[in-house]
Short mmCIF file of C-alpha atoms and ligand atoms in Angstrom, two decimals:
data_model
loop_
_atom_site.label_atom_id
_atom_site.label_comp_id
_atom_site.label_asym_id
_atom_site.label_seq_id
_atom_site.Cartn_x
_atom_site.Cartn_y
_atom_site.Cartn_z
CA MET A 1 -23.01 -7.01 -13.38
CA ALA A 2 -25.16 -9.36 -11.33
CA SER A 3 -25.11 -8.94 -7.56
CA ILE A 4 -22.68 -11.33 -5.95
CA GLU A 5 -25.20 -13.21 -3.82
CA SER A 6 -27.35 -13.98 -6.87
CA LEU A 7 -24.55 -15.97 -8.52
CA PRO A 8 -24.85 -19.77 -8.41
CA ALA A 9 -21.05 -19.85 -7.97
CA TRP A 10 -21.42 -17.74 -4.81
CA GLN A 11 -24.19 -19.92 -3.47
CA ALA A 12 -22.12 -23.03 -4.13
CA LEU A 13 -19.20 -21.45 -2.34
CA GLN A 14 -21.38 -20.60 0.66
CA GLY A 15 -22.04 -24.30 1.08
CA GLN A 16 -18.33 -25.03 0.84
CA ALA A 17 -17.52 -22.26 3.30
CA GLU A 18 -19.59 -23.96 5.97
CA ARG A 19 -17.27 -26.92 5.54
CA ALA A 20 -14.21 -24.67 5.49
CA ALA A 21 -15.18 -23.36 8.92
CA GLU A 22 -15.07 -26.91 10.26
CA LEU A 23 -12.02 -28.21 8.38
CA SER A 24 -8.94 -29.15 10.35
CA ILE A 25 -5.94 -27.61 8.59
CA ASN A 26 -3.67 -30.01 10.46
CA GLY A 27 -5.84 -32.86 9.22
CA LEU A 28 -5.46 -31.66 5.63
CA PHE A 29 -1.68 -31.97 5.96
CA ALA A 30 -2.08 -35.47 7.40
CA GLN A 31 -4.22 -36.49 4.41
CA ASP A 32 -1.97 -35.03 1.73
CA PRO A 33 1.81 -35.23 2.05
CA HIS A 34 2.11 -32.97 -1.01
CA ARG A 35 -0.11 -30.21 0.35
CA PHE A 36 2.73 -27.68 0.54
CA GLU A 37 3.64 -28.23 -3.13
CA ARG A 38 -0.03 -28.04 -4.10
CA PHE A 39 -0.72 -24.80 -2.25
CA SER A 40 2.46 -22.82 -2.72
CA LEU A 41 3.96 -21.11 -5.71
CA GLU A 42 6.98 -19.04 -6.58
CA VAL A 43 6.89 -15.83 -8.59
CA SER A 44 9.78 -13.43 -9.14
CA GLY A 45 11.76 -14.56 -6.10
CA LEU A 46 8.68 -14.59 -3.84
CA LEU A 47 7.48 -17.87 -2.37
CA LEU A 48 3.79 -17.78 -1.49
CA ASP A 49 2.58 -20.52 0.84
CA VAL A 50 -1.17 -20.67 1.41
CA SER A 51 -1.23 -24.28 2.56
CA LYS A 52 -2.16 -23.19 6.10
CA GLN A 53 -5.57 -21.97 4.86
CA PRO A 54 -8.80 -23.94 5.36
CA VAL A 55 -9.08 -25.14 1.77
CA ASP A 56 -9.31 -28.55 0.18
CA ASP A 57 -9.96 -29.42 -3.46
CA PRO A 58 -13.73 -28.79 -3.50
CA ILE A 59 -13.34 -25.45 -1.71
CA TRP A 60 -10.50 -24.45 -4.01
CA SER A 61 -12.54 -25.37 -7.09
CA ALA A 62 -15.52 -23.40 -5.77
CA LEU A 63 -13.30 -20.33 -5.22
CA LEU A 64 -11.89 -20.59 -8.73
CA ALA A 65 -15.40 -21.05 -10.12
CA LEU A 66 -16.41 -17.81 -8.40
CA ALA A 67 -13.44 -16.03 -10.00
CA ARG A 68 -14.59 -17.31 -13.39
CA ALA A 69 -18.22 -16.41 -12.77
CA ARG A 70 -17.08 -12.90 -11.82
CA ASN A 71 -14.98 -12.62 -15.02
CA VAL A 72 -11.86 -11.76 -13.05
CA GLU A 73 -9.66 -12.37 -16.10
CA GLN A 74 -11.79 -10.16 -18.33
CA GLN A 75 -11.87 -7.43 -15.68
CA ARG A 76 -8.08 -7.68 -15.34
CA ASP A 77 -7.59 -7.45 -19.11
CA ALA A 78 -9.87 -4.41 -19.29
CA MET A 79 -7.72 -2.67 -16.66
CA LEU A 80 -4.46 -3.58 -18.41
CA ARG A 81 -5.56 -2.32 -21.81
CA GLY A 82 -6.72 1.00 -20.38
CA ALA A 83 -10.51 0.67 -20.47
CA THR A 84 -12.41 3.18 -18.34
CA ILE A 85 -12.91 0.83 -15.40
CA ASN A 86 -13.09 3.60 -12.79
CA HIS A 87 -16.66 4.42 -13.84
CA THR A 88 -17.52 6.87 -11.09
CA GLU A 89 -14.64 9.13 -12.10
CA GLU A 90 -14.63 8.15 -15.79
CA ARG A 91 -10.98 7.17 -15.71
CA ALA A 92 -8.71 4.41 -16.91
CA VAL A 93 -6.51 2.67 -14.31
CA LEU A 94 -3.02 2.24 -15.68
CA HIS A 95 -0.42 2.14 -12.93
CA THR A 96 0.80 -1.06 -14.63
CA ALA A 97 1.78 1.02 -17.71
CA LEU A 98 4.28 2.89 -15.51
CA ARG A 99 6.36 -0.23 -15.03
CA VAL A 100 6.58 -1.53 -18.59
CA PRO A 101 10.32 -1.56 -19.44
CA ASP A 102 11.49 1.19 -21.82
CA GLY A 103 7.95 2.51 -22.08
CA GLY A 104 7.05 -0.65 -24.09
CA ALA A 105 3.93 0.09 -26.09
CA GLY A 106 2.34 -3.34 -25.66
CA TRP A 107 0.15 -2.57 -22.68
CA ALA A 108 -1.79 0.61 -23.13
CA GLY A 109 -0.79 2.11 -26.44
CA ALA A 110 2.16 3.97 -27.92
CA GLN A 111 1.03 7.47 -27.03
CA LEU A 112 0.78 6.73 -23.34
CA ALA A 113 4.08 4.82 -23.42
CA GLU A 114 5.76 7.89 -24.87
CA GLN A 115 4.50 10.09 -22.03
CA VAL A 116 5.66 7.57 -19.46
CA GLU A 117 9.08 7.22 -21.06
CA ALA A 118 9.55 10.98 -21.43
CA THR A 119 8.83 11.55 -17.74
CA ARG A 120 10.98 8.63 -16.67
CA SER A 121 13.93 9.99 -18.69
CA ARG A 122 13.44 13.49 -17.34
CA MET A 123 13.34 12.13 -13.79
CA ALA A 124 16.44 10.00 -14.38
CA GLU A 125 18.42 12.89 -15.87
CA MET A 126 17.45 15.25 -13.09
CA ALA A 127 18.13 12.64 -10.40
CA ALA A 128 21.54 11.82 -11.84
CA ALA A 129 22.50 15.52 -11.97
CA ILE A 130 21.34 16.13 -8.41
CA ARG A 131 23.03 13.01 -7.06
CA ALA A 132 26.30 13.92 -8.83
CA GLY A 133 26.21 17.45 -7.37
CA GLN A 134 25.87 19.01 -10.84
CA ARG A 135 22.44 20.42 -10.22
CA THR A 136 22.90 22.28 -6.96
CA GLY A 137 20.93 24.52 -4.65
CA VAL A 138 20.67 28.16 -5.63
CA THR A 139 23.85 29.15 -3.79
CA GLY A 140 25.87 26.37 -5.39
CA LYS A 141 25.76 23.82 -2.57
CA PRO A 142 25.14 20.19 -3.62
CA ILE A 143 21.73 18.88 -2.58
CA ARG A 144 22.17 16.73 0.52
CA HIS A 145 18.56 16.66 1.77
CA VAL A 146 15.29 15.97 0.02
CA ILE A 147 11.98 16.70 1.77
CA ASN A 148 9.02 14.80 0.33
CA ILE A 149 5.94 16.81 1.27
CA GLY A 150 2.82 14.74 0.61
CA ILE A 151 0.20 12.59 2.31
CA GLY A 152 -1.65 9.33 1.65
CA GLY A 153 -0.58 7.92 -1.69
CA SER A 154 1.84 10.81 -2.14
CA ASP A 155 3.72 9.70 0.98
CA LEU A 156 3.12 6.10 2.05
CA GLY A 157 4.61 4.34 -0.98
CA PRO A 158 7.85 6.33 -1.24
CA ARG A 159 8.21 6.17 2.56
CA LEU A 160 7.80 2.39 2.60
CA VAL A 161 10.32 1.92 -0.20
CA MET A 162 12.93 4.26 1.28
CA ASP A 163 12.66 2.50 4.63
CA ALA A 164 12.86 -0.93 3.07
CA LEU A 165 15.82 -0.11 0.86
CA ALA A 166 17.70 2.10 3.31
CA PRO A 167 20.89 0.01 3.02
CA LEU A 168 21.01 1.00 -0.66
CA ALA A 169 20.48 4.72 -0.08
CA ASP A 170 23.52 6.49 -1.51
CA GLY A 171 22.06 9.83 -2.55
CA PRO A 172 20.77 12.83 -0.63
CA GLU A 173 19.05 11.97 2.64
CA VAL A 174 15.29 11.70 2.07
CA HIS A 175 12.87 13.03 4.70
CA PHE A 176 9.09 12.78 4.72
CA VAL A 177 6.57 15.29 6.02
CA ALA A 178 2.92 14.28 5.92
CA ASN A 179 1.09 15.34 9.05
CA VAL A 180 0.08 18.91 9.59
CA ASP A 181 0.81 18.93 13.34
CA GLY A 182 4.28 20.35 12.78
CA VAL A 183 6.18 17.53 14.51
CA GLU A 184 7.67 15.94 11.39
CA LEU A 185 8.22 19.35 9.90
CA GLU A 186 10.20 20.66 12.89
CA ARG A 187 12.21 17.48 13.15
CA THR A 188 13.02 17.55 9.45
CA LEU A 189 13.88 21.23 9.13
CA SER A 190 16.15 21.04 12.16
CA ARG A 191 18.19 18.40 10.34
CA CYS A 192 18.40 20.11 6.95
CA ASP A 193 20.73 22.78 5.64
CA PRO A 194 18.37 25.05 3.67
CA GLU A 195 20.98 25.79 1.01
CA ALA A 196 21.42 22.07 0.39
CA THR A 197 17.75 21.06 0.46
CA LEU A 198 15.35 20.19 -2.34
CA ALA A 199 11.64 20.17 -1.42
CA LEU A 200 9.28 17.97 -3.42
CA VAL A 201 5.65 19.07 -3.16
CA VAL A 202 3.88 15.86 -4.10
CA SER A 203 0.14 16.08 -4.59
CA LYS A 204 -1.90 14.75 -7.44
CA SER A 205 -4.63 17.31 -6.81
CA PHE A 206 -2.31 20.03 -5.49
CA GLY A 207 -5.19 20.95 -3.26
CA THR A 208 -4.70 18.66 -0.27
CA VAL A 209 -4.80 20.98 2.72
CA GLU A 210 -2.10 19.25 4.77
CA THR A 211 0.35 19.14 1.89
CA MET A 212 -0.24 22.73 0.90
CA ALA A 213 0.15 23.92 4.52
CA ASN A 214 3.45 22.07 4.88
CA ALA A 215 4.62 23.30 1.47
CA TYR A 216 3.99 26.92 2.50
CA GLN A 217 5.98 26.37 5.69
CA VAL A 218 8.94 24.86 3.85
CA MET A 219 8.85 27.57 1.20
CA ALA A 220 8.82 30.27 3.88
CA TRP A 221 11.77 28.55 5.60
CA LEU A 222 13.72 28.48 2.34
CA ARG A 223 12.96 32.13 1.57
CA ARG A 224 13.95 33.15 5.09
CA SER A 225 17.15 31.16 5.19
CA VAL A 226 18.59 31.35 1.69
CA PRO A 227 19.76 34.72 0.40
CA ALA A 228 18.68 34.34 -3.23
CA GLU A 229 15.66 35.61 -5.12
CA ASP A 230 15.09 32.47 -7.13
CA VAL A 231 15.47 29.94 -4.32
CA LEU A 232 12.00 28.51 -4.84
CA GLU A 233 12.50 27.93 -8.56
CA ARG A 234 15.70 26.04 -7.87
CA GLN A 235 14.82 24.19 -4.70
CA VAL A 236 11.09 23.41 -4.83
CA LEU A 237 9.83 20.84 -7.28
CA PRO A 238 6.10 20.19 -7.71
CA VAL A 239 4.89 16.70 -8.62
CA THR A 240 1.26 16.92 -9.66
CA ALA A 241 -1.52 16.45 -12.18
CA ASN A 242 -2.83 19.96 -11.53
CA LEU A 243 -0.54 22.53 -13.14
CA ALA A 244 -3.01 25.39 -12.70
CA ARG A 245 -2.70 25.11 -8.93
CA VAL A 246 1.11 25.09 -9.18
CA ARG A 247 0.86 28.57 -10.64
CA GLU A 248 -1.42 29.67 -7.79
CA LEU A 249 1.26 28.62 -5.30
CA GLY A 250 3.69 30.93 -7.08
CA LEU A 251 5.73 28.11 -8.61
CA ASP A 252 6.60 27.56 -12.25
CA PRO A 253 4.51 24.77 -13.85
CA ASP A 254 7.32 24.11 -16.34
CA LEU A 255 9.39 22.78 -13.46
CA ALA A 256 6.73 20.30 -12.39
CA LEU A 257 6.93 16.54 -12.85
CA PRO A 258 3.61 15.22 -14.11
CA MET A 259 1.10 12.81 -12.68
CA TRP A 260 -1.84 11.57 -14.67
CA ASP A 261 -5.49 11.03 -13.90
CA TRP A 262 -5.13 7.39 -14.94
CA VAL A 263 -2.90 6.69 -11.93
CA GLY A 264 -4.66 6.61 -8.56
CA GLY A 265 -2.84 8.21 -5.62
CA ARG A 266 -2.39 4.92 -3.73
CA TYR A 267 -1.04 3.27 -6.89
CA SER A 268 1.36 6.06 -7.75
CA LEU A 269 4.76 5.31 -6.24
CA TRP A 270 5.88 4.06 -9.68
CA SER A 271 5.30 7.51 -11.22
CA ALA A 272 7.03 10.82 -10.51
CA VAL A 273 5.58 10.41 -7.00
CA GLY A 274 8.55 8.08 -6.57
CA PHE A 275 11.05 10.81 -7.42
CA ALA A 276 12.26 10.88 -3.81
CA ILE A 277 13.06 7.17 -4.16
CA MET A 278 14.99 7.78 -7.34
CA LEU A 279 16.97 10.54 -5.65
CA GLY A 280 17.67 8.36 -2.64
CA ILE A 281 18.72 5.10 -4.31
CA GLY A 282 19.44 6.14 -7.90
CA PRO A 283 17.66 5.70 -11.25
CA GLU A 284 18.96 2.14 -11.86
CA ARG A 285 17.58 0.79 -8.61
CA PHE A 286 14.32 2.65 -9.16
CA GLN A 287 14.19 0.93 -12.54
CA ALA A 288 14.73 -2.42 -10.79
CA LEU A 289 11.78 -1.66 -8.49
CA LEU A 290 9.63 -1.06 -11.58
CA ALA A 291 10.97 -4.22 -13.20
CA GLY A 292 9.97 -6.31 -10.17
CA ALA A 293 6.47 -4.86 -10.27
CA HIS A 294 6.33 -5.56 -13.99
CA ASP A 295 7.36 -9.19 -13.37
CA MET A 296 4.33 -9.47 -11.10
CA ASP A 297 2.13 -7.69 -13.67
CA ARG A 298 3.11 -10.25 -16.30
CA HIS A 299 2.43 -13.08 -13.92
CA PHE A 300 -0.98 -11.62 -13.04
CA ALA A 301 -1.75 -11.07 -16.73
CA GLU A 302 -0.56 -14.44 -17.99
CA ALA A 303 -0.79 -17.15 -15.33
CA PRO A 304 -3.97 -19.22 -15.31
CA LEU A 305 -6.29 -18.52 -12.39
CA ASP A 306 -5.28 -21.68 -10.54
CA THR A 307 -1.59 -20.72 -10.44
CA ASN A 308 -1.99 -16.95 -10.18
CA ALA A 309 -0.62 -15.53 -6.92
CA PRO A 310 -2.77 -12.36 -6.72
CA VAL A 311 -5.84 -14.43 -7.57
CA TRP A 312 -5.00 -16.88 -4.78
CA LEU A 313 -4.58 -14.10 -2.24
CA GLY A 314 -7.70 -12.25 -3.38
CA LEU A 315 -9.85 -15.38 -3.23
CA LEU A 316 -8.55 -16.39 0.19
CA SER A 317 -9.23 -12.92 1.48
CA VAL A 318 -12.82 -13.17 0.20
CA LEU A 319 -13.17 -16.63 1.78
CA ASN A 320 -11.94 -15.46 5.17
CA GLY A 321 -13.47 -12.00 5.17
CA SER A 322 -16.77 -12.32 3.32
CA LEU A 323 -17.71 -15.95 3.93
CA LEU A 324 -16.15 -16.84 7.27
CA ASN A 325 -16.75 -13.35 8.67
CA ARG A 326 -13.14 -12.79 9.74
CA ARG A 327 -13.26 -9.04 9.67
CA SER A 328 -9.65 -8.10 10.19
CA GLN A 329 -6.39 -9.26 8.71
CA ALA A 330 -2.97 -8.90 10.30
CA VAL A 331 0.16 -8.21 8.25
CA ILE A 332 3.35 -9.14 10.10
CA PRO A 333 6.67 -8.49 8.35
CA TYR A 334 9.63 -10.16 10.01
CA THR A 335 12.00 -7.28 9.33
CA GLU A 336 12.00 -3.73 10.60
CA ARG A 337 12.75 -2.69 7.03
CA LEU A 338 9.12 -3.47 6.18
CA ALA A 339 7.69 -1.87 9.30
CA ARG A 340 5.68 0.51 7.13
CA LEU A 341 4.06 -2.21 5.06
CA PRO A 342 0.93 -2.51 7.27
CA ALA A 343 0.33 1.26 7.03
CA TYR A 344 0.88 1.19 3.28
CA LEU A 345 -1.54 -1.73 2.89
CA GLN A 346 -4.12 -0.01 5.06
CA GLN A 347 -4.48 2.70 2.46
CA LEU A 348 -4.14 0.34 -0.49
CA VAL A 349 -6.77 -2.11 0.72
CA MET A 350 -9.11 -0.02 2.85
CA GLU A 351 -9.24 3.09 0.66
CA SER A 352 -9.64 0.90 -2.42
CA ASN A 353 -12.14 -1.63 -1.16
CA GLY A 354 -13.80 -0.03 1.85
CA LYS A 355 -16.95 0.34 -0.24
CA SER A 356 -20.54 -0.75 0.21
CA VAL A 357 -22.15 -0.23 -3.18
CA ASP A 358 -21.35 -2.15 -6.34
CA HIS A 359 -20.88 -0.99 -9.93
CA GLU A 360 -24.66 -0.81 -10.32
CA SER A 361 -24.94 1.46 -7.25
CA VAL A 362 -26.62 -1.36 -5.36
CA ALA A 363 -25.65 -2.19 -1.77
CA VAL A 364 -23.18 -5.09 -1.68
CA ALA A 365 -24.78 -7.91 0.27
CA VAL A 366 -21.52 -9.31 1.64
CA PRO A 367 -18.80 -7.74 3.78
CA THR A 368 -16.05 -6.04 1.73
CA ALA A 369 -12.59 -4.87 2.88
CA ALA A 370 -11.50 -6.25 6.22
CA ALA A 371 -9.52 -4.00 8.56
CA ILE A 372 -5.79 -4.33 7.88
CA TRP A 373 -3.38 -3.84 10.73
CA GLY A 374 -0.10 -5.13 12.04
CA GLN A 375 3.46 -4.48 13.07
CA THR A 376 6.75 -6.27 12.79
CA GLY A 377 7.62 -9.62 14.29
CA THR A 378 9.14 -10.41 16.67
CA PRO A 379 8.01 -7.29 18.64
CA GLY A 380 4.37 -7.96 17.69
CA GLN A 381 4.66 -11.40 19.28
CA HIS A 382 5.14 -9.69 22.63
CA ALA A 383 2.15 -7.43 22.11
CA PHE A 384 -0.92 -8.75 20.29
CA PHE A 385 -0.07 -12.34 19.35
CA GLN A 386 -1.80 -13.54 22.51
CA ALA A 387 -5.09 -12.54 20.86
CA LEU A 388 -4.10 -14.20 17.59
CA HIS A 389 -3.53 -17.49 19.42
CA GLN A 390 -6.29 -17.51 22.03
CA GLY A 391 -8.66 -14.61 21.33
CA THR A 392 -12.29 -15.19 20.42
CA ASP A 393 -11.83 -13.71 16.92
CA VAL A 394 -10.02 -15.67 14.24
CA ILE A 395 -7.67 -13.21 12.54
CA PRO A 396 -5.99 -14.41 9.35
CA VAL A 397 -2.34 -13.39 9.16
CA ASP A 398 0.03 -12.62 6.32
CA PHE A 399 3.55 -13.44 7.51
CA ILE A 400 6.31 -11.88 5.45
CA GLY A 401 9.91 -12.98 5.73
CA VAL A 402 13.19 -12.37 3.96
CA ALA A 403 15.58 -15.26 3.44
CA ARG A 404 18.85 -13.48 2.65
CA PRO A 405 19.94 -10.89 5.21
CA VAL A 406 21.59 -7.64 4.22
CA ALA A 407 25.35 -8.27 4.02
CA GLY A 408 27.18 -7.05 7.10
CA GLU A 409 24.03 -6.20 9.03
CA ARG A 410 24.04 -7.26 12.67
CA GLY A 411 21.13 -9.36 13.87
CA ASP A 412 20.13 -12.96 14.29
CA PRO A 413 18.41 -14.05 11.08
CA LEU A 414 17.97 -17.65 12.24
CA GLU A 415 16.26 -16.57 15.45
CA LEU A 416 14.03 -14.23 13.47
CA THR A 417 13.03 -16.79 10.89
CA ALA A 418 12.56 -19.57 13.43
CA ASN A 419 10.05 -17.30 15.15
CA LEU A 420 8.30 -16.47 11.89
CA PHE A 421 7.80 -20.10 10.92
CA ALA A 422 7.00 -21.14 14.51
CA GLN A 423 4.19 -18.60 14.76
CA SER A 424 2.31 -19.81 11.69
CA GLN A 425 2.88 -23.38 12.88
CA ALA A 426 1.57 -22.56 16.36
CA LEU A 427 -1.50 -20.79 14.98
CA MET A 428 -2.31 -23.85 12.90
CA GLN A 429 -1.39 -26.63 15.36
CA GLY A 430 -2.61 -25.11 18.57
CA ARG A 431 -1.88 -26.82 21.87
CA ASP A 432 -3.98 -29.26 23.77
CA GLY A 433 -3.62 -32.13 26.20
CA ALA A 434 -5.62 -33.90 28.83
CA GLU A 435 -3.47 -32.45 31.60
CA MET A 436 -3.72 -28.90 30.25
CA THR A 437 -5.96 -26.29 31.88
CA PRO A 438 -8.29 -24.36 29.54
CA ALA A 439 -6.32 -21.17 30.11
CA ARG A 440 -3.27 -22.82 28.59
CA ARG A 441 -4.97 -24.42 25.63
CA CYS A 442 -4.56 -22.89 22.18
CA PRO A 443 -7.37 -23.84 19.83
CA GLY A 444 -5.19 -23.80 16.70
CA ASN A 445 -6.68 -24.15 13.22
CA ARG A 446 -6.00 -20.46 12.64
CA PRO A 447 -5.18 -19.56 9.04
CA SER A 448 -2.20 -17.73 7.64
CA ASN A 449 -0.34 -17.04 4.41
CA THR A 450 3.45 -16.88 4.35
CA LEU A 451 5.35 -14.84 1.82
CA LEU A 452 9.06 -15.51 1.78
CA LEU A 453 11.22 -13.12 -0.25
CA GLU A 454 14.54 -14.37 -1.48
CA ALA A 455 16.04 -10.98 -0.55
CA LEU A 456 14.82 -7.47 0.08
CA THR A 457 16.12 -6.03 -3.19
CA PRO A 458 14.37 -3.32 -5.24
CA ARG A 459 13.17 -6.00 -7.64
CA HIS A 460 11.68 -8.25 -4.97
CA LEU A 461 10.09 -5.29 -3.22
CA GLY A 462 8.51 -4.10 -6.47
CA ALA A 463 7.04 -7.56 -6.99
CA LEU A 464 5.74 -7.72 -3.42
CA ILE A 465 3.93 -4.38 -3.65
CA ALA A 466 2.46 -5.20 -7.06
CA LEU A 467 1.28 -8.54 -5.68
CA TYR A 468 -0.76 -6.72 -3.04
CA GLU A 469 -2.05 -4.19 -5.59
CA HIS A 470 -3.39 -7.01 -7.73
CA ARG A 471 -4.74 -8.92 -4.76
CA THR A 472 -6.76 -5.79 -3.96
CA PHE A 473 -7.97 -5.70 -7.56
CA VAL A 474 -9.10 -9.33 -7.42
CA GLU A 475 -11.10 -8.73 -4.24
CA ALA A 476 -12.86 -5.76 -5.85
CA ALA A 477 -13.53 -7.74 -9.03
CA ILE A 478 -15.20 -10.47 -6.96
CA TRP A 479 -17.26 -8.02 -4.90
CA GLY A 480 -18.19 -6.03 -8.01
CA ILE A 481 -17.02 -2.73 -6.53
CA ASN A 482 -14.89 0.13 -7.85
CA ALA A 483 -11.47 -0.06 -6.16
CA PHE A 484 -10.29 3.20 -7.66
CA ASP A 485 -12.43 6.01 -6.25
CA GLN A 486 -12.46 7.27 -2.64
CA PHE A 487 -15.46 9.53 -2.13
CA GLY A 488 -15.71 8.49 1.50
CA VAL A 489 -12.73 10.62 2.49
CA GLU A 490 -14.31 13.83 1.20
CA LEU A 491 -17.00 14.56 3.79
CA GLY A 492 -14.53 14.83 6.68
CA LYS A 493 -12.39 17.24 4.67
CA VAL A 494 -15.41 19.48 3.95
CA LEU A 495 -16.54 19.46 7.58
CA ALA A 496 -13.01 20.25 8.80
CA ALA A 497 -12.95 23.32 6.57
CA ASP A 498 -16.34 24.35 7.99
CA LEU A 499 -15.24 23.89 11.61
CA LYS A 500 -12.02 25.85 11.36
CA PRO A 501 -13.61 29.32 11.72
CA THR A 502 -15.63 28.13 14.74
CA LEU A 503 -12.47 26.75 16.36
CA ALA A 504 -10.80 30.08 15.74
CA GLY A 505 -13.68 31.83 17.51
CA ALA A 506 -15.37 33.46 14.50
CA ASP A 507 -18.77 32.11 15.62
CA ASP A 508 -20.17 30.24 18.60
CA GLY A 509 -20.94 26.98 16.74
CA GLY A 510 -24.57 27.24 17.84
CA SER A 511 -25.84 25.17 14.93
CA LEU A 512 -23.52 22.23 15.65
CA ASP A 513 -24.47 18.95 17.30
CA GLY A 514 -23.99 18.88 21.06
CA SER A 515 -20.89 16.71 21.06
CA THR A 516 -18.98 18.73 18.47
CA ALA A 517 -20.03 22.03 20.09
CA GLY A 518 -18.95 20.74 23.52
CA LEU A 519 -15.57 19.62 22.23
CA ILE A 520 -14.98 22.93 20.49
CA ASN A 521 -15.85 24.90 23.63
CA ARG A 522 -13.46 22.93 25.75
CA TYR A 523 -10.74 23.09 23.07
CA ARG A 524 -11.05 26.84 22.86
CA ARG A 525 -10.79 27.23 26.60
CA TRP A 526 -7.71 25.01 26.89
CA HIS A 527 -6.12 26.19 23.68
CA ARG A 528 -5.86 29.75 25.01
O1 F6P B 601 -7.64 11.81 1.27
C1 F6P B 601 -7.47 10.79 0.39
C2 F6P B 601 -6.54 11.12 -0.74
O2 F6P B 601 -7.24 11.71 -1.77
C3 F6P B 601 -5.81 9.87 -1.21
O3 F6P B 601 -6.55 9.13 -2.09
C4 F6P B 601 -4.55 10.43 -1.77
O4 F6P B 601 -3.55 9.47 -1.87
C5 F6P B 601 -4.24 11.50 -0.75
O5 F6P B 601 -5.50 12.01 -0.35
C6 F6P B 601 -3.36 12.61 -1.25
O6 F6P B 601 -3.90 13.24 -2.36
P1 F6P B 601 -3.04 14.22 -3.26
O7 F6P B 601 -1.95 13.45 -3.90
O8 F6P B 601 -4.01 14.77 -4.27
O9 F6P B 601 -2.50 15.30 -2.36
#
């Protein structure tokens, strides 16, 4: 694959980007009364409006030409048919196969579809039995609490979905424990009746230190509190791709729900990693979540580039981040139900595309993943929006709104949505006037996307998450990087393991750098 900056399509786009930097978005609306229709599209109950981006026809054509020059469609098709596109780990990337209805064989072959379907059925049967109180804890009590022990991709997706769909939760209460500091663990255990608790140990590798440490704690708590020999067999369920390690933990691998090496951790909520979701909202709604994601998969697979929502978002992200040097992107959901979306997207985007070498192991000459951050509106408006409106950095925003409120829920949906729309309007229009002092002026011309969901149902949520997954894919395809490995997170883990004995006082850390040695000394003094 040629380096991105050597492509004529890239060079042409660079010329266009200089114009994009100067374009007045307001002016574009004045020139074209149909701009909204031209730059918005609807997929699976999601309206995507990108008309407040600095693009006109020549810029749009240059972006699409780049997508063609980078073979985005061919790269997409290779992923969907199960080619080994994760070259550094020699793996296929098939999270999309997890959402094909009834294990449909069309996408990645019959054998794989059978595995997916078998696991889905096993999950559904088990979830139904637990939710109905037929499969109980070891002492016969129905399961009323589920603790999902996992981190990163084994936590963020299920946590986001359970938060978002809380009004539909009608099963056991689902708790999440990720951090190893003990806070979530204490809080969770104090709320759970051990005889009525099922612990899910969710780890693709089954070697993640934080997850294993928390799993040991929960297992010890169960053994201590429940008077039955086989409590762990009945009340601890591993979800993993590493059955050998399950045995090492003293658990029965036959009980485990499988993960596969062709599903990356941050793309795994659709697999058995989502078992907590299925327990919380039921197999049918979990199925609807998958169906929504599959709707988006079909759209991504079938829509031409110029009406393809993930392609639009990926290209605009490249325009803003790599060409206009806007190095962070804010994600602002206008509902507390999606408060965890920015954190989820941080892992999805930054762990996938925070890379600096391309498929040929050559340094990428353009900036890759921008920093993703955000929090909900309206609270965010009273915190960091000042910088969005008047700061020196231009920060593109994704605004996310929901049109239909949850029935019976208190709140002021009109106030909320008026604020949502007003903010993207204000960012674009700015404020000026001869009588206005500079401190009061807002420069405007600040870009945003708006995503309006018809409702926050499992199906719409599935489509929304899949949209961002594919947007991330498109960015990587343009940059020519592998979105599916994450070697950068390893070094810190290795060094942490090395430092632990020094922290515990086993040696004096004499060989360490001055800063780390100084910190350890002070820690040891205060820790005692
Ligand atoms: O530390 C990064 C990471 O490997 C993520 O990619 C992954 O989602 C997370 O840790 C958890 O990994 P596992 O599911 O193997 O415990």
